Short mmCIF file of C-alpha atoms in Angstrom, two decimals:
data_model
loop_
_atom_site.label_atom_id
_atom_site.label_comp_id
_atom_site.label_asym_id
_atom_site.label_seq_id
_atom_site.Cartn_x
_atom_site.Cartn_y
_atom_site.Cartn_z
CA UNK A 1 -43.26 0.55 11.05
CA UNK A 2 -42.05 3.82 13.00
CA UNK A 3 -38.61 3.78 14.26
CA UNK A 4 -39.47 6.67 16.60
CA UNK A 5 -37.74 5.30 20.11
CA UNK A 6 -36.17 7.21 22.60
CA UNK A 7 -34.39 5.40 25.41
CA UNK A 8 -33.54 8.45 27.84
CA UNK A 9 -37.29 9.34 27.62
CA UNK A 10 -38.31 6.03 28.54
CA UNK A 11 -36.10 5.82 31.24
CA UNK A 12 -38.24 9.43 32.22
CA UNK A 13 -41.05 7.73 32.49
CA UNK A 14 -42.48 8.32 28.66
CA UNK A 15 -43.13 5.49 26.63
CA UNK A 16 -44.02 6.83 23.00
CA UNK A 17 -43.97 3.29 21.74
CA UNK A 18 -46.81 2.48 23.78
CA UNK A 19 -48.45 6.02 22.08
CA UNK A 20 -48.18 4.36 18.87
CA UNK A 21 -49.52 1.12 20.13
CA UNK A 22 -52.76 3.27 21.13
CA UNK A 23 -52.97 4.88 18.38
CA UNK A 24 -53.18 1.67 16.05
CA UNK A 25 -55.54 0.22 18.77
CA UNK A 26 -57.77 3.69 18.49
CA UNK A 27 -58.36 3.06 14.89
CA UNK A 28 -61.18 0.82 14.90
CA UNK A 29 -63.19 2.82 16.89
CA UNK A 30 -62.74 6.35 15.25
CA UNK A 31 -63.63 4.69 11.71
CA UNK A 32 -67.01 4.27 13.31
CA UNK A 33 -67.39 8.25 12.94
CA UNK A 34 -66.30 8.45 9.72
CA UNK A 35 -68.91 11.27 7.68
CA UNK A 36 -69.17 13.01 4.76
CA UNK A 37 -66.89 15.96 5.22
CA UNK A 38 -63.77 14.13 6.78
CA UNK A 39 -60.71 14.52 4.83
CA UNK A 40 -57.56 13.63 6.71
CA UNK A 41 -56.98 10.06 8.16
CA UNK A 42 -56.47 9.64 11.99
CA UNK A 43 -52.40 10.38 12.90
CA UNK A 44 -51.77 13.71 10.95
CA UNK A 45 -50.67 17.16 12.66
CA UNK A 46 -54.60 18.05 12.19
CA UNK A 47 -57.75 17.37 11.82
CA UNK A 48 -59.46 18.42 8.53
CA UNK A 49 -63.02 18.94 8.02
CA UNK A 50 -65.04 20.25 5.01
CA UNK A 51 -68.45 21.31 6.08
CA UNK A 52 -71.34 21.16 3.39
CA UNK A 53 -72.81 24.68 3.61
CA UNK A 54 -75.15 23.80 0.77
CA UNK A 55 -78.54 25.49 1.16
CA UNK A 56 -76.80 28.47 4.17
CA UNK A 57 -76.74 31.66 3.39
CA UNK A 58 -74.54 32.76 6.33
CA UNK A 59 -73.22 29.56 8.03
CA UNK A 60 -71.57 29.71 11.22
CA UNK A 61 -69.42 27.83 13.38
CA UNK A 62 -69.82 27.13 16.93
CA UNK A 63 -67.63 25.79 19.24
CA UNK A 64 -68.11 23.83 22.40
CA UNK A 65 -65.21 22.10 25.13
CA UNK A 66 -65.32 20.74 28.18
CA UNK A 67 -64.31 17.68 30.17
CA UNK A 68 -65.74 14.76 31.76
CA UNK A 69 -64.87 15.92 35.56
CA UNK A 70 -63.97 14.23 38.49
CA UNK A 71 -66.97 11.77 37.74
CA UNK A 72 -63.87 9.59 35.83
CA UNK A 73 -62.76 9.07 39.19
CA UNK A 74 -65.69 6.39 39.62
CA UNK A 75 -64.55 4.83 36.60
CA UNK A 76 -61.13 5.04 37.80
CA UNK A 77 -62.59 2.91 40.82
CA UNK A 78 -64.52 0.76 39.18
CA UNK A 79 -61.74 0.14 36.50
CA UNK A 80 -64.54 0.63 33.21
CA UNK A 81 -63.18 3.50 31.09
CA UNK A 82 -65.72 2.65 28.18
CA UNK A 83 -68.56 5.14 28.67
CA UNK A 84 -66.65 8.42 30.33
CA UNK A 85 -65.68 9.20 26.54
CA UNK A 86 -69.59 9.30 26.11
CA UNK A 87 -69.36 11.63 28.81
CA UNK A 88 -67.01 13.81 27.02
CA UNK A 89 -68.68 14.33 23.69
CA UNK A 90 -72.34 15.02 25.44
CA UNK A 91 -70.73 18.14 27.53
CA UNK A 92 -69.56 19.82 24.17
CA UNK A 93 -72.26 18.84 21.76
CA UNK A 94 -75.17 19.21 24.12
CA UNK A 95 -74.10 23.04 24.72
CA UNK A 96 -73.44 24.02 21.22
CA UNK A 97 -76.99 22.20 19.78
CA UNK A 98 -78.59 24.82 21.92
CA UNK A 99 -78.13 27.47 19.48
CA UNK A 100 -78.96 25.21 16.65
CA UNK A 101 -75.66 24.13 15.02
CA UNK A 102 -75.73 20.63 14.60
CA UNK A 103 -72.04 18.87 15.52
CA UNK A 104 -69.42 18.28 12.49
CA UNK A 105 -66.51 17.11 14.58
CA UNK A 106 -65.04 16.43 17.65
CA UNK A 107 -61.58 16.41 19.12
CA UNK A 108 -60.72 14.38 22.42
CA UNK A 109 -57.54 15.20 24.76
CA UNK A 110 -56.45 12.86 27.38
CA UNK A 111 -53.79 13.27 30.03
CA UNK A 112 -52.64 10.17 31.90
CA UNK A 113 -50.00 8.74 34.28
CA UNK A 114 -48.78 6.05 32.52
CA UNK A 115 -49.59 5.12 28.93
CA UNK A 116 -51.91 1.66 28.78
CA UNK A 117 -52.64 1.52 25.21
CA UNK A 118 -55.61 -0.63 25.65
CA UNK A 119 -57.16 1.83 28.47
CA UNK A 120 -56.41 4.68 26.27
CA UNK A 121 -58.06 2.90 22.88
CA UNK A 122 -60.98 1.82 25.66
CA UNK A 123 -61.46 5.77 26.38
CA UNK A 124 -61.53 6.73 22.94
CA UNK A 125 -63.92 3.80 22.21
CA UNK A 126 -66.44 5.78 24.49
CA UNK A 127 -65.68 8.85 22.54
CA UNK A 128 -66.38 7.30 19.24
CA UNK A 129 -69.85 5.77 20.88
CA UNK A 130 -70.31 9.36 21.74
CA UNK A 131 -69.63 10.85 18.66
CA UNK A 132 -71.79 8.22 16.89
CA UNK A 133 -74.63 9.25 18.62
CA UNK A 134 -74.36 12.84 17.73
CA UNK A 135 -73.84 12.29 14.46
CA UNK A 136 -70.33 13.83 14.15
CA UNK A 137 -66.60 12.95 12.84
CA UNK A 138 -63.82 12.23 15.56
CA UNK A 139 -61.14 13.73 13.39
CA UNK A 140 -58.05 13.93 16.30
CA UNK A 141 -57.14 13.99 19.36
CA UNK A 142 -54.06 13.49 21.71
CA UNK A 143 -52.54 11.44 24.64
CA UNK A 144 -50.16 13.24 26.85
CA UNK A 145 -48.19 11.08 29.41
CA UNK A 146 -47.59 12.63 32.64
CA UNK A 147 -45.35 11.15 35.11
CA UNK A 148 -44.57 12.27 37.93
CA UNK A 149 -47.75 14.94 37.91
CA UNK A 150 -50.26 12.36 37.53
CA UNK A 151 -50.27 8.62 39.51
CA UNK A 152 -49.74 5.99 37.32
CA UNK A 153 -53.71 4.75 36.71
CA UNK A 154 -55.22 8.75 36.87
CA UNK A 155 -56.38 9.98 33.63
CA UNK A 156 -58.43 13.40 32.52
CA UNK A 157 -60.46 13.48 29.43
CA UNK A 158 -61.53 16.53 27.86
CA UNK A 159 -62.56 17.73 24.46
CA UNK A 160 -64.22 20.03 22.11
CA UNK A 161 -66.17 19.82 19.42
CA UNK A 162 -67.05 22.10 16.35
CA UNK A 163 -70.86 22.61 14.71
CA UNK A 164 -72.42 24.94 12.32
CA UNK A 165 -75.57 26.89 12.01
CA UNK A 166 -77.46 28.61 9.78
CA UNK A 167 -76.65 32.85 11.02
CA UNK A 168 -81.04 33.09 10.43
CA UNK A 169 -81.67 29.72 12.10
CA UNK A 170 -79.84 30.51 15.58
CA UNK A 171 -81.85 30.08 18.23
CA UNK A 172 -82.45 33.26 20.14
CA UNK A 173 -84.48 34.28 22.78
CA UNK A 174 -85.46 37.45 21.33
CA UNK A 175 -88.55 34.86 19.87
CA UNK A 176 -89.83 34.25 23.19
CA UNK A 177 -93.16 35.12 24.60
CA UNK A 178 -95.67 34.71 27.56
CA UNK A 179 -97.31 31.60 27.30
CA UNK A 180 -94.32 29.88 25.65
CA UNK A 181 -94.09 26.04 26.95
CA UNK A 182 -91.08 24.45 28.44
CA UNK A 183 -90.78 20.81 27.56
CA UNK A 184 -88.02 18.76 29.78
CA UNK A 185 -86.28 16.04 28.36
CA UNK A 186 -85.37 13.36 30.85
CA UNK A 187 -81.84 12.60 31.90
CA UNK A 188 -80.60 9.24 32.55
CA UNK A 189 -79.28 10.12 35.93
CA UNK A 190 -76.83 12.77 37.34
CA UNK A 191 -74.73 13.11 33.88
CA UNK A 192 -71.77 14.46 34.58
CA UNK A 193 -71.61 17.53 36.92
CA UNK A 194 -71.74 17.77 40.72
CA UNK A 195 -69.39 14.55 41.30
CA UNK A 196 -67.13 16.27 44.11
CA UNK A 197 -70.25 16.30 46.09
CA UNK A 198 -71.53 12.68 45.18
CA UNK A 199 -67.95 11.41 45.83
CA UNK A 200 -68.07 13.07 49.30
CA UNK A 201 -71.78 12.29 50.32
CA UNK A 202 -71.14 8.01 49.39
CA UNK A 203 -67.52 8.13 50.07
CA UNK A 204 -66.70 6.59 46.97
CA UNK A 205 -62.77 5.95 48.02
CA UNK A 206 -64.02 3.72 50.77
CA UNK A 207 -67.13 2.37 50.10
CA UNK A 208 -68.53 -0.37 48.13
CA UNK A 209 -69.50 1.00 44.74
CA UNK A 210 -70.87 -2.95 44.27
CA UNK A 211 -73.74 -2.93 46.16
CA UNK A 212 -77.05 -3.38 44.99
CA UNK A 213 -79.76 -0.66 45.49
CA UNK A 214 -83.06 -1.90 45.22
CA UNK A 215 -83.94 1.70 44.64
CA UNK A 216 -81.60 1.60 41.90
CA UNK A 217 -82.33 -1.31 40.19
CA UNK A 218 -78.72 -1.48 39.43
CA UNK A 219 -75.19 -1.36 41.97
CA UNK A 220 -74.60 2.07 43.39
CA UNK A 221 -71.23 2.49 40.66
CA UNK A 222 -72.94 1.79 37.81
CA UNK A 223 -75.71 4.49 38.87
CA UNK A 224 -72.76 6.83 39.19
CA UNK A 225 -71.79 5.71 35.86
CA UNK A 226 -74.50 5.92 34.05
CA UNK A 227 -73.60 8.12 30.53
CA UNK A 228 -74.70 11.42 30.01
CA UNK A 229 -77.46 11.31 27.16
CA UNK A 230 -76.95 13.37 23.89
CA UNK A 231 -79.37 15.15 22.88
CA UNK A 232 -78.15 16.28 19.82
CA UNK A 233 -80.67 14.38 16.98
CA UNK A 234 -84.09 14.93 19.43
CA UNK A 235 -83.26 18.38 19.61
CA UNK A 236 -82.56 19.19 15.78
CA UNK A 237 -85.71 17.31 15.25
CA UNK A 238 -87.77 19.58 17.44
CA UNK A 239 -86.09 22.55 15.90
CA UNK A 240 -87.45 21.36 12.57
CA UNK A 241 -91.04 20.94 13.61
CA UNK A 242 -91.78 23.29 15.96
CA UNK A 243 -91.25 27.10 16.64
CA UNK A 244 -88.10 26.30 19.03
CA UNK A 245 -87.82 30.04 21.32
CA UNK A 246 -84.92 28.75 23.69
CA UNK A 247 -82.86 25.78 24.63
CA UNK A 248 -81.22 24.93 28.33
CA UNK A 249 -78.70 22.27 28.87
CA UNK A 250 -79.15 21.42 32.37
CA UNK A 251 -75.53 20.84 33.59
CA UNK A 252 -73.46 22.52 36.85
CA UNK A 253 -75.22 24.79 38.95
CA UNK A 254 -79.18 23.03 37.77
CA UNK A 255 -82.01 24.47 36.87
CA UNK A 256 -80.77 28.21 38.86
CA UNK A 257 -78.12 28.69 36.65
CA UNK A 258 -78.53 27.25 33.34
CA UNK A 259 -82.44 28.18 32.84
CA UNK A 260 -82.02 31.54 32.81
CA UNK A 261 -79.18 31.45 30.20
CA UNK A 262 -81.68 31.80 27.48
CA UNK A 263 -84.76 33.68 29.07
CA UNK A 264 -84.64 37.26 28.17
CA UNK A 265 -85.33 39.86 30.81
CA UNK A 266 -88.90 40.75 32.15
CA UNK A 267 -89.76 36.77 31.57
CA UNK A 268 -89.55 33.90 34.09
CA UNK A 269 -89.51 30.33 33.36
CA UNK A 270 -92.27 28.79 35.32
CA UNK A 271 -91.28 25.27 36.44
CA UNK A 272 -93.89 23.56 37.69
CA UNK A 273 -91.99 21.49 40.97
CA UNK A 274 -94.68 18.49 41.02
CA UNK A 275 -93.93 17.84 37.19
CA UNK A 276 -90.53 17.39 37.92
CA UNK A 277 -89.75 13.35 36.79
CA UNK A 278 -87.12 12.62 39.71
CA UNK A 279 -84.62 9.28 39.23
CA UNK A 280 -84.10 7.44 42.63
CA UNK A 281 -80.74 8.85 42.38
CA UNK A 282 -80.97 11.93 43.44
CA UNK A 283 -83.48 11.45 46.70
CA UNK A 284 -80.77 8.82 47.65
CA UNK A 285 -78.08 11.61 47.56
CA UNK A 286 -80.30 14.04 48.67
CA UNK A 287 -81.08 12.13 52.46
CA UNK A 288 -77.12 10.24 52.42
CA UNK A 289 -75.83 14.17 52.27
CA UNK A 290 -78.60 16.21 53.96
CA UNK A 291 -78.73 18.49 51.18
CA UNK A 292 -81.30 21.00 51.25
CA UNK A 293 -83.72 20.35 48.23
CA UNK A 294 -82.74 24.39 46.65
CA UNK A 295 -79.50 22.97 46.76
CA UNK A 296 -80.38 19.88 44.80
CA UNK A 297 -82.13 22.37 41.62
CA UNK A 298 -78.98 24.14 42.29
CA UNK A 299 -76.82 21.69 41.61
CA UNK A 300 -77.86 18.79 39.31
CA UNK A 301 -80.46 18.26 36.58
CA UNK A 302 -83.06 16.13 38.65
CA UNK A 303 -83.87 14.10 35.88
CA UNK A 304 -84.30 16.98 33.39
CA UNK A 305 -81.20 16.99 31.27
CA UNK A 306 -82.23 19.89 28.77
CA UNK A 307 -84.78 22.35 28.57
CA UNK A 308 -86.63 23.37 25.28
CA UNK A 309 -88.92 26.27 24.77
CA UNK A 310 -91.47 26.51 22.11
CA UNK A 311 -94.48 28.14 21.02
CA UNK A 312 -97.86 26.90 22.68
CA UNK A 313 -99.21 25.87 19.44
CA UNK A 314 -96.47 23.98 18.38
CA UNK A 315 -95.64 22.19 21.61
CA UNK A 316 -97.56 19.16 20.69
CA UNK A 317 -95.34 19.08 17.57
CA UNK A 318 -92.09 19.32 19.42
CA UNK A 319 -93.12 16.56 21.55
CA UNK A 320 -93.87 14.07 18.80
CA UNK A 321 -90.37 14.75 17.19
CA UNK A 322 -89.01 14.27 20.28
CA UNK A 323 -90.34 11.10 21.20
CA UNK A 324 -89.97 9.72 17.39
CA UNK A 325 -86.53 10.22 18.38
CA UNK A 326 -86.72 7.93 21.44
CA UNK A 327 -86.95 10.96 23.68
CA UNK A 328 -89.94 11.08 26.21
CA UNK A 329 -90.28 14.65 26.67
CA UNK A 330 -92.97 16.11 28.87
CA UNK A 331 -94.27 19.67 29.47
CA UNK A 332 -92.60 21.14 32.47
CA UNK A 333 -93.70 24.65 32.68
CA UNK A 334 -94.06 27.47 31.06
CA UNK A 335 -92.68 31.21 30.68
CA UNK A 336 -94.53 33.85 32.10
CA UNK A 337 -93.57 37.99 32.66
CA UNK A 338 -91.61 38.39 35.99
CA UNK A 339 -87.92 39.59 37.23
CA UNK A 340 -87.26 36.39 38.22
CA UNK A 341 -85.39 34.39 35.87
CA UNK A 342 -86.68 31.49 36.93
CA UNK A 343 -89.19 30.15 39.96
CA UNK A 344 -89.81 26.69 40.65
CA UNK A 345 -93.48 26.51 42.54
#
């Protein structure tokens, strides 16, 4: 038992019995990502990790972090905390698969107003779920109360997580040609970036995140709450089959920003508009807001969560790893020579 207790910062507003309490309730859910490589238990000053670099000849690590945004503000509303960890993880490991490096570990921070330990171990459990999926270790982590700075039912989640690559196998777009084909995979709705302007356009303090959209096939919140897919094991798999020239994770600022990330000047990526697989999500934001449709491929995915470009003749290979993986990829384009970074026609 820890005797840790501390009545005059209680009395501050800091209850780090209640941080042990989440802790123990945590513990189920990080045992989930238990992989070869973990060495320390859950609790410890650190997190420590010891990467199999058999068969590398130069590994190296990448690093990814981000948070979950003010999308945890609909969860917030909706008071379900058990997918924004999911959330977390796919911002970090969907940006560093894109050179290659497949995830080892992951490390989750959350800041909140008042310790709950069961909404904090709920939070986590979405992180685990997260990490799961990608196939990497939750080794750490930590909860911060804030009083005072934060009301007592906010929270922020953020993270980062750590990979490794082969220095010969990272993806670069010195590989890619004319002729190269984009293949989008499909995104299960507006992930996780772009939520200042969704909570503006349906007003989500005030109105009913309950209601049923027959466009949605679901209530408007849960639409909104819909996880961010990881990508992690379809991508890998395509890198292993096909000649893989460039990867784009689709996140804030759309297809403008994040396409031309990995084409190389003097080529364009080509996106052909009318292949674009649209969920009713984003026409239903598009006419609530009057948002001009440039702004829409300017600011969310559209359906296309991540980008992969590979060579023409082994496109039809990429696409049947993908899809063994459960991912329905489709061709969306393809690169072509032009200043233009990227043109959607």
């Amino acid at each position: 038992m820890n005797n840790s207790h501390s009545a005059s910062y209680a009395a501050a507003g800091v209850n780090i019995e209640a941080g042990y309490e989440g802790v123990r309730l945590m513990k189920r859910h990080v045992e989930r990502t238990i992989i070869p490589g973990v060495v320390s238990d859950l609790g410890g000053f650190g997190g420590l990790f010891e990467p199999d670099t058999t068969g590398m000849n130069r590994p190296v690590l990448v690093s990814g972090t981000d948070g979950v945004g003010t999308k945890q503000r609909i969860a917030q509303l909706m008071d379900k905390h058990d997918t924004v960890g999911i959330d977390c993880v796919a911002m970090c490991v969907n940006d560093i698969v894109c050179c290659g490096a497949k995830p080892l570990f992951f490390l989750d921070y959350i800041a909140i107003g008042k310790n709950d330990p069961e909404k904090v171990a709920t939070l986590v459990s979405g992180v685990a779920e997260g990490c799961v999926q990608a196939g990497c270790a939750l080794i750490g982590g930590e909860t911060a109360e804030h009083p005072g700075v934060m009301d007592a039912d906010d929270y922020d989640l953020a993270g980062f997580s750590v990979g490794m690559v082969d220095r010969e196998k990272v993806i670069s777009s010195s590989s890619m040609r004319e002729g190269d084909v984009i293949l989008a995979l499909p995104s299960s709705g507006i992930h996780s970036n772009g939520y200042s302007l969704v909570r503006k356009v349906f007003d989500v303090e005030h109105g009913d995140l309950s209601r049923y959209c027959d466009d949605l096939g679901q209530t408007l919140g849960e639409a909104l709450l819909t996880p961010t897919i990881i990508y992690v094991k379809p991508v890998l798999a395509a890198i292993a089959a096909a000649h893989v020239h460039g990867i784009s994770h689709i996140t804030g600022g759309g297809f403008y920003e994040n396409l031309p990330r990995c084409v190389p000047d003097g080529l364009c990526a080509r996106i052909e508009k009318a292949a674009v697989k649209i969920p009713a999500i984003f026409p239903m934001l598009q006419k609530a807001g009057n948002i001009p449709e440039r702004d829409m491929f300017n600011t969310y995915n559209m359906g296309v969560g991540m980008t992969v470009i590979v060579s023409r003749d082994t496109a039809d290979k990429a696409l049947d790893a993908l899809k063994a993986e459960g991912c329905n990829a489709y061709v969306l384009g393809e690169i072509t020579a032009g200043e233009e970074k990227v043109v959607l026609a």
